[in-house]
Coordinates of C-alpha atoms in Angstrom, one line a residue:
M1 CA 0.0 0.0 -0.1
N2 CA 1.1 3.2 -0.8
T3 CA 1.9 6.2 1.6
V4 CA -0.3 9.0 0.3
I5 CA -0.3 12.5 2.1
L6 CA -2.1 15.5 1.3
G7 CA -0.6 18.8 2.3
I8 CA -2.1 22.1 3.2
E9 CA -0.4 25.3 3.0
S10 CA -2.1 28.4 4.3
S11 CA 0.4 30.6 6.2
C12 CA -0.3 33.7 4.5
D13 CA -2.1 34.7 1.4
D14 CA -1.6 31.8 -1.1
T15 CA -3.9 28.9 -0.4
S16 CA -2.1 25.7 -1.7
A17 CA -2.9 21.8 -1.4
A18 CA -0.7 19.1 -2.8
V19 CA -0.6 15.2 -3.0
I20 CA 2.6 13.1 -2.3
S21 CA 2.6 9.4 -2.6
D22 CA 5.7 7.3 -1.4
G23 CA 7.6 10.6 -1.7
I24 CA 6.5 11.4 -5.5
L25 CA 4.9 14.4 -6.2
L26 CA 1.5 13.9 -7.5
S27 CA 0.1 17.6 -7.6
N28 CA 0.3 20.9 -6.2
V29 CA -2.3 23.5 -6.5
I30 CA -1.9 27.1 -5.8
A31 CA -4.6 30.2 -5.6
S32 CA -3.1 33.5 -5.2
Q33 CA -4.8 36.3 -3.8
N34 CA -4.7 39.8 -5.9
V35 CA -6.7 41.6 -3.6
H36 CA -3.7 42.8 -1.7
E37 CA -1.7 44.3 -4.4
E38 CA -3.7 47.6 -4.2
Y39 CA -2.8 48.1 -0.3
G40 CA 1.0 47.7 -1.0
G41 CA 1.0 44.4 1.3
V42 CA -1.0 41.4 2.7
V43 CA -3.8 42.3 4.5
P44 CA -4.4 39.5 7.0
E45 CA -8.3 39.6 7.5
L46 CA -8.7 39.8 3.6
A47 CA -6.3 36.8 3.5
S48 CA -8.1 34.8 5.8
R49 CA -11.3 35.4 4.2
A50 CA -9.9 34.1 0.8
H51 CA -8.5 31.3 2.3
Q52 CA -12.1 30.2 3.5
Q53 CA -13.5 30.6 0.1
N54 CA -10.2 28.8 -1.8
I55 CA -9.6 25.8 0.8
V56 CA -12.1 23.2 -0.5
P57 CA -11.9 23.9 -4.4
V58 CA -7.9 23.8 -4.0
V59 CA -7.9 20.7 -2.1
D60 CA -10.5 19.0 -4.4
A61 CA -8.3 20.1 -7.5
A62 CA -5.1 18.6 -5.8
L63 CA -7.0 15.2 -5.4
K64 CA -8.5 15.0 -8.8
R65 CA -5.3 15.9 -10.3
A66 CA -3.5 13.3 -8.5
G67 CA -5.8 10.7 -9.6
I68 CA -6.7 10.1 -5.7
D69 CA -9.5 9.3 -3.7
K70 CA -9.8 11.0 -0.4
N71 CA -10.0 7.5 1.2
Q72 CA -6.8 6.4 0.1
L73 CA -5.2 9.3 2.0
C74 CA -3.0 8.1 4.8
A75 CA -2.5 11.2 6.7
I76 CA -3.0 15.1 6.4
A77 CA -0.2 17.5 7.1
F78 CA -0.8 21.1 7.4
T79 CA 1.1 24.4 8.4
R80 CA 0.8 25.2 11.9
G81 CA 2.9 27.9 11.9
P82 CA 4.6 30.4 11.8
G83 CA 2.5 32.8 9.6
L84 CA -0.6 34.8 9.8
L85 CA -3.1 33.6 12.6
G86 CA -6.3 34.0 10.7
S87 CA -4.9 32.3 7.8
L88 CA -2.9 29.4 9.5
L89 CA -6.7 28.9 11.7
V90 CA -8.2 28.0 8.1
G91 CA -5.8 25.5 7.1
T92 CA -5.4 24.1 10.5
S93 CA -9.3 23.8 11.4
F94 CA -9.7 22.0 7.9
A95 CA -7.1 19.4 8.4
K96 CA -8.4 18.6 11.7
G97 CA -12.2 18.3 10.3
L98 CA -11.2 16.1 7.3
S99 CA -8.8 13.9 9.5
L100 CA -11.7 13.4 11.6
G101 CA -14.1 12.3 8.8
L102 CA -11.5 10.0 7.3
R103 CA -10.2 8.6 10.6
I104 CA -6.7 9.4 9.5
P105 CA -4.0 11.0 11.7
I106 CA -2.7 14.8 11.3
V107 CA 0.8 16.0 11.0
D108 CA 1.9 19.5 11.9
V109 CA 4.7 20.9 9.8
N110 CA 6.9 24.1 10.6
H111 CA 6.6 26.5 7.7
L112 CA 10.3 27.2 7.7
H113 CA 11.1 23.4 8.1
G114 CA 8.9 22.9 4.7
H115 CA 11.0 25.7 2.8
V116 CA 14.3 23.9 3.9
L117 CA 12.7 20.4 3.0
S118 CA 11.5 21.9 -0.5
H119 CA 14.9 20.1 -1.9
F120 CA 13.3 16.8 -1.2
V121 CA 10.0 17.1 -3.4
R122 CA 10.5 14.8 -6.3
Q123 CA 8.5 14.5 -9.3
S124 CA 10.5 11.2 -10.3
P125 CA 12.3 8.3 -8.4
D126 CA 15.6 9.6 -10.0
D127 CA 15.7 13.6 -9.2
R128 CA 18.5 14.1 -6.8
V129 CA 18.0 15.3 -3.2
P130 CA 20.8 16.8 -0.7
E131 CA 22.8 14.2 1.4
F132 CA 22.9 15.2 5.1
P133 CA 24.4 17.7 6.4
F134 CA 24.1 20.6 4.2
L135 CA 23.8 24.4 4.7
C136 CA 20.4 26.0 3.7
L137 CA 20.2 29.9 3.3
L138 CA 16.6 30.5 3.7
V139 CA 15.9 33.8 2.5
S140 CA 11.9 35.0 2.1
G141 CA 10.2 38.2 3.1
G142 CA 9.9 37.5 6.6
N143 CA 13.1 35.4 7.6
S144 CA 16.9 35.5 6.3
Q145 CA 18.5 32.4 8.1
I146 CA 21.5 30.0 7.7
V147 CA 20.6 26.6 8.6
L148 CA 22.8 23.5 9.3
V149 CA 20.5 20.4 8.5
N150 CA 21.4 17.1 10.0
S151 CA 18.3 15.4 9.5
Y152 CA 14.7 15.9 7.8
N153 CA 14.2 16.9 11.8
D154 CA 17.5 18.1 13.0
M155 CA 18.2 21.7 12.1
T156 CA 20.0 24.3 13.6
I157 CA 20.0 28.2 13.0
L158 CA 23.7 29.6 12.8
G159 CA 22.6 33.0 12.2
Q160 CA 19.4 35.1 11.1
T161 CA 18.6 38.6 10.6
I162 CA 18.7 40.8 13.7
D163 CA 15.8 43.1 11.7
D164 CA 14.3 43.1 8.5
A165 CA 14.8 40.3 6.1
A166 CA 16.1 40.4 2.5
G167 CA 12.7 40.0 1.0
E168 CA 11.3 42.8 2.8
A169 CA 14.4 45.0 1.9
F170 CA 13.6 44.2 -1.6
D171 CA 9.6 44.8 -1.2
K172 CA 10.3 48.2 1.0
C173 CA 12.7 49.8 -1.5
A174 CA 10.6 48.8 -4.6
K175 CA 7.7 50.5 -2.7
V176 CA 9.8 53.6 -2.5
M177 CA 10.7 53.2 -6.2
G178 CA 6.9 53.3 -7.0
L179 CA 7.0 49.8 -8.1
P180 CA 3.7 47.3 -7.3
Y181 CA 3.7 45.0 -4.5
P182 CA 5.1 42.5 -4.1
G183 CA 8.2 44.5 -5.5
G184 CA 11.1 41.8 -5.4
P185 CA 10.1 40.3 -8.9
H186 CA 9.8 43.8 -10.6
I187 CA 13.5 44.7 -8.6
D188 CA 14.8 41.2 -10.5
R189 CA 13.3 42.0 -13.8
L190 CA 14.7 45.6 -13.9
A191 CA 18.3 44.4 -12.5
A192 CA 18.8 42.4 -15.8
E193 CA 19.2 45.6 -17.6
G194 CA 21.0 48.0 -15.2
D195 CA 24.6 48.6 -14.1
P196 CA 24.9 46.8 -10.5
G197 CA 28.3 49.2 -9.7
R198 CA 26.4 52.2 -10.6
F199 CA 25.2 53.1 -6.8
K200 CA 26.9 52.2 -3.4
F201 CA 24.9 51.3 -0.5
A202 CA 25.8 50.7 3.0
K203 CA 26.5 47.5 4.1
P204 CA 25.9 46.1 7.6
H205 CA 28.9 44.9 9.9
I206 CA 27.3 42.6 12.1
P207 CA 29.4 39.9 14.1
G208 CA 28.8 36.1 13.6
L209 CA 26.6 35.0 11.1
D210 CA 23.6 37.2 12.0
Y211 CA 22.4 39.3 9.3
S212 CA 20.7 42.9 9.0
F213 CA 19.2 44.8 6.2
S214 CA 17.7 47.6 8.0
G215 CA 20.8 50.0 7.2
L216 CA 20.7 49.0 3.6
K217 CA 17.3 50.0 3.3
T218 CA 17.9 53.2 5.1
S219 CA 20.7 54.0 3.1
F220 CA 18.7 53.5 -0.2
L221 CA 15.9 55.6 1.1
Y222 CA 18.6 58.7 2.1
T223 CA 19.9 58.2 -1.6
L224 CA 16.7 58.5 -3.3
R225 CA 15.6 61.4 -1.1
D226 CA 18.7 63.5 -1.7
E227 CA 18.7 62.8 -5.4
V228 CA 15.3 63.6 -6.0
K229 CA 15.6 66.9 -4.2
K230 CA 18.3 67.5 -7.2
N231 CA 16.3 66.0 -10.0
P232 CA 12.5 65.1 -9.6
A233 CA 12.9 62.5 -12.5
F234 CA 15.9 60.9 -10.9
I235 CA 14.2 57.4 -9.8
T236 CA 12.3 57.5 -13.6
E237 CA 15.5 58.1 -15.3
N238 CA 18.0 55.7 -12.9
M239 CA 15.3 52.5 -12.5
T240 CA 17.4 49.7 -13.7
D241 CA 20.9 50.8 -12.2
L242 CA 18.8 51.4 -8.7
A243 CA 17.5 48.1 -8.8
A244 CA 20.7 46.4 -10.2
S245 CA 22.9 47.9 -7.4
L246 CA 20.3 47.1 -4.9
Q247 CA 19.8 43.4 -5.9
A248 CA 23.8 43.3 -5.9
T249 CA 24.3 44.9 -2.6
I250 CA 21.7 42.1 -1.2
I251 CA 23.4 39.6 -2.8
D252 CA 26.8 40.5 -1.6
I253 CA 25.5 40.5 2.2
L254 CA 23.7 37.2 1.9
L255 CA 27.0 35.6 0.4
D256 CA 29.3 37.0 2.7
K257 CA 27.7 35.4 5.7
L258 CA 27.1 32.3 3.9
D259 CA 30.4 32.1 2.9
K260 CA 31.8 32.3 6.5
A261 CA 29.5 29.4 7.4
V262 CA 30.7 27.1 4.9
R263 CA 34.5 27.9 6.3
Q264 CA 33.1 27.5 10.0
T265 CA 31.2 24.3 9.4
G266 CA 33.4 22.4 6.7
V267 CA 29.9 21.5 4.9
K268 CA 30.1 20.8 1.2
T269 CA 26.6 21.2 0.1
I270 CA 24.7 24.0 0.2
A271 CA 20.9 24.9 -0.9
I272 CA 18.8 28.1 -1.1
G273 CA 14.9 28.1 -0.1
G274 CA 12.1 30.7 0.2
G275 CA 10.6 33.2 -1.7
V276 CA 14.0 35.4 -2.4
S277 CA 15.3 32.1 -3.8
A278 CA 13.4 32.8 -7.1
N279 CA 15.4 35.8 -7.5
S280 CA 17.7 35.1 -10.7
G281 CA 20.6 37.2 -9.3
V282 CA 20.5 35.2 -6.2
R283 CA 20.3 31.9 -7.7
Q284 CA 23.0 32.6 -10.4
A285 CA 25.3 33.8 -7.2
I286 CA 24.8 30.6 -5.8
V287 CA 26.0 28.8 -8.3
Q288 CA 28.9 30.6 -9.2
Y289 CA 29.9 30.7 -5.8
S290 CA 29.5 27.0 -5.3
E291 CA 31.7 26.7 -8.6
R292 CA 34.4 28.7 -7.3
H293 CA 34.5 26.6 -3.9
N294 CA 34.1 23.3 -5.3
L295 CA 30.8 22.8 -3.4
T296 CA 27.4 21.0 -4.4
A297 CA 24.7 23.4 -4.7
F298 CA 20.8 22.5 -4.8
I299 CA 18.6 25.5 -6.4
P300 CA 15.0 24.6 -6.1
Q301 CA 12.5 25.1 -8.8
R302 CA 10.9 28.3 -8.8
A303 CA 7.3 26.5 -8.2
F304 CA 8.6 25.2 -4.7
T305 CA 10.4 28.9 -3.8
T306 CA 6.9 30.4 -3.0
D307 CA 4.7 29.1 -0.4
N308 CA 3.4 26.0 -1.4
A309 CA 1.9 22.6 -0.4
A310 CA 4.3 20.4 -1.8
M311 CA 6.7 21.2 0.7
V312 CA 4.2 20.7 3.3
A313 CA 3.5 17.4 2.4
I314 CA 6.9 16.2 1.9
A315 CA 7.8 17.3 5.3
G316 CA 4.9 15.5 6.5
Y317 CA 5.6 12.6 4.9
Y318 CA 9.0 12.0 6.9
K319 CA 7.1 12.9 10.1
Y320 CA 4.7 10.1 9.0
L321 CA 7.0 7.5 8.4
D322 CA 8.1 8.3 12.1
R323 CA 4.9 8.2 13.4
I324 CA 5.0 11.6 14.7
F325 CA 1.4 12.8 14.9
C326 CA -0.1 15.9 15.8
P327 CA -2.9 16.1 18.7
Y328 CA -6.1 17.7 17.8
D329 CA -5.8 20.5 20.5
A330 CA -2.5 21.8 18.8
A331 CA -3.1 25.3 18.1
P332 CA -1.3 27.5 15.0
F333 CA 1.3 30.1 16.0
A334 CA 2.6 33.2 14.8
R335 CA 6.2 33.0 15.5
V336 CA 8.5 30.5 16.3
T337 CA 12.1 29.7 15.9
M338 CA 13.4 26.5 14.1

C-alpha cells in the first residue's frame, strides 16, 4: 500500500494543496490572492477570508489532478506556523475536520522546515536530493537564516536577521521606487538591464553569522531622497541601475555570511530556499559561488520557492514515516524559532 499524504499550506496569502505518494509529488495546486496588491502588502483579514473561499476547491483540485480518492489518504499534513494566525487557523481547522471524517492522523509542519525540505520534493524517483548535512540559506519576505540541516528533523539556525529580512528590503525599497507589490520580482526584472556597480549602498558589519538589512534600506532611502531633491525625475531615469545596485548589495550581504558558515562548518553542500530564492541574481550567485569553491549546490524549482503545499506534504511524509502525529488540541502559532 502506498503512503499518500495530503499537504495543506495557508500561512499567508496563498492557499495551496498537494498530494505526495511514497515521496513522489502527484499534484501541487496554488490559489493566489491578488486583492492585496492595491494595499501594498498583505491584509490579514482579507487573506483569511480568501482562504475560507479557496481551501475546498483547492484541495478538491489537488486530489483530482493526483488521481487520488480521499479514502486513499494516509495522513494530512498542514502548516501550523509561523504565519498569519487567521490564515493558519483556516488550514488547521480544515485539516482537523477532514482527518476526523476520514479517521486518519494529522501531521503539523513548521513552515520554515517546509522551505528547507522543499529540496526533497521529487517528481520522479531519479530526482537528486541533498545529502545530510547541508547548509540552507533560507531567504524570504520575513526570514533570512543560515540553517545547518543534519536530518529532516534536526536543524540548527547558525545565523539569522536581527531586523529586516532580505525580502522585506526588496519590497520596501521597491515601494519607494513606485513599483507594485510584491516588489521583489519587479526589482529582479529591472536589475537584468541595469548596472550593478552604479550606486553604492551601506553594508552592515554584524559579528558572527547574523544578518541585518535595515541599514541598507535606510541608505537606499536617503540616496533617493537626496537625489530626488536635485532631480525630481531621478528614480524614473535611473530605475534599472537602482534595481541592479540594490540587488547586488543584497546578494553580497547574503553570500558574505554564507561563505563564513561554509568555512566554519566545513560542509560541502549548500542550498537555498524561500521566496527570495526565486530571484535570478541570487540563484546565479549561488551557482557561481559553489563552482568557485567546489561545492554542491541545490537550487529549487521556482514553483517550490514561494509558499506551496508540496513542501508541507514532503515534510509531513517524513514525520508520518516516524509516526510523529499532531494532537487535535494543537493551536496554530504566529512566530517560532526553528
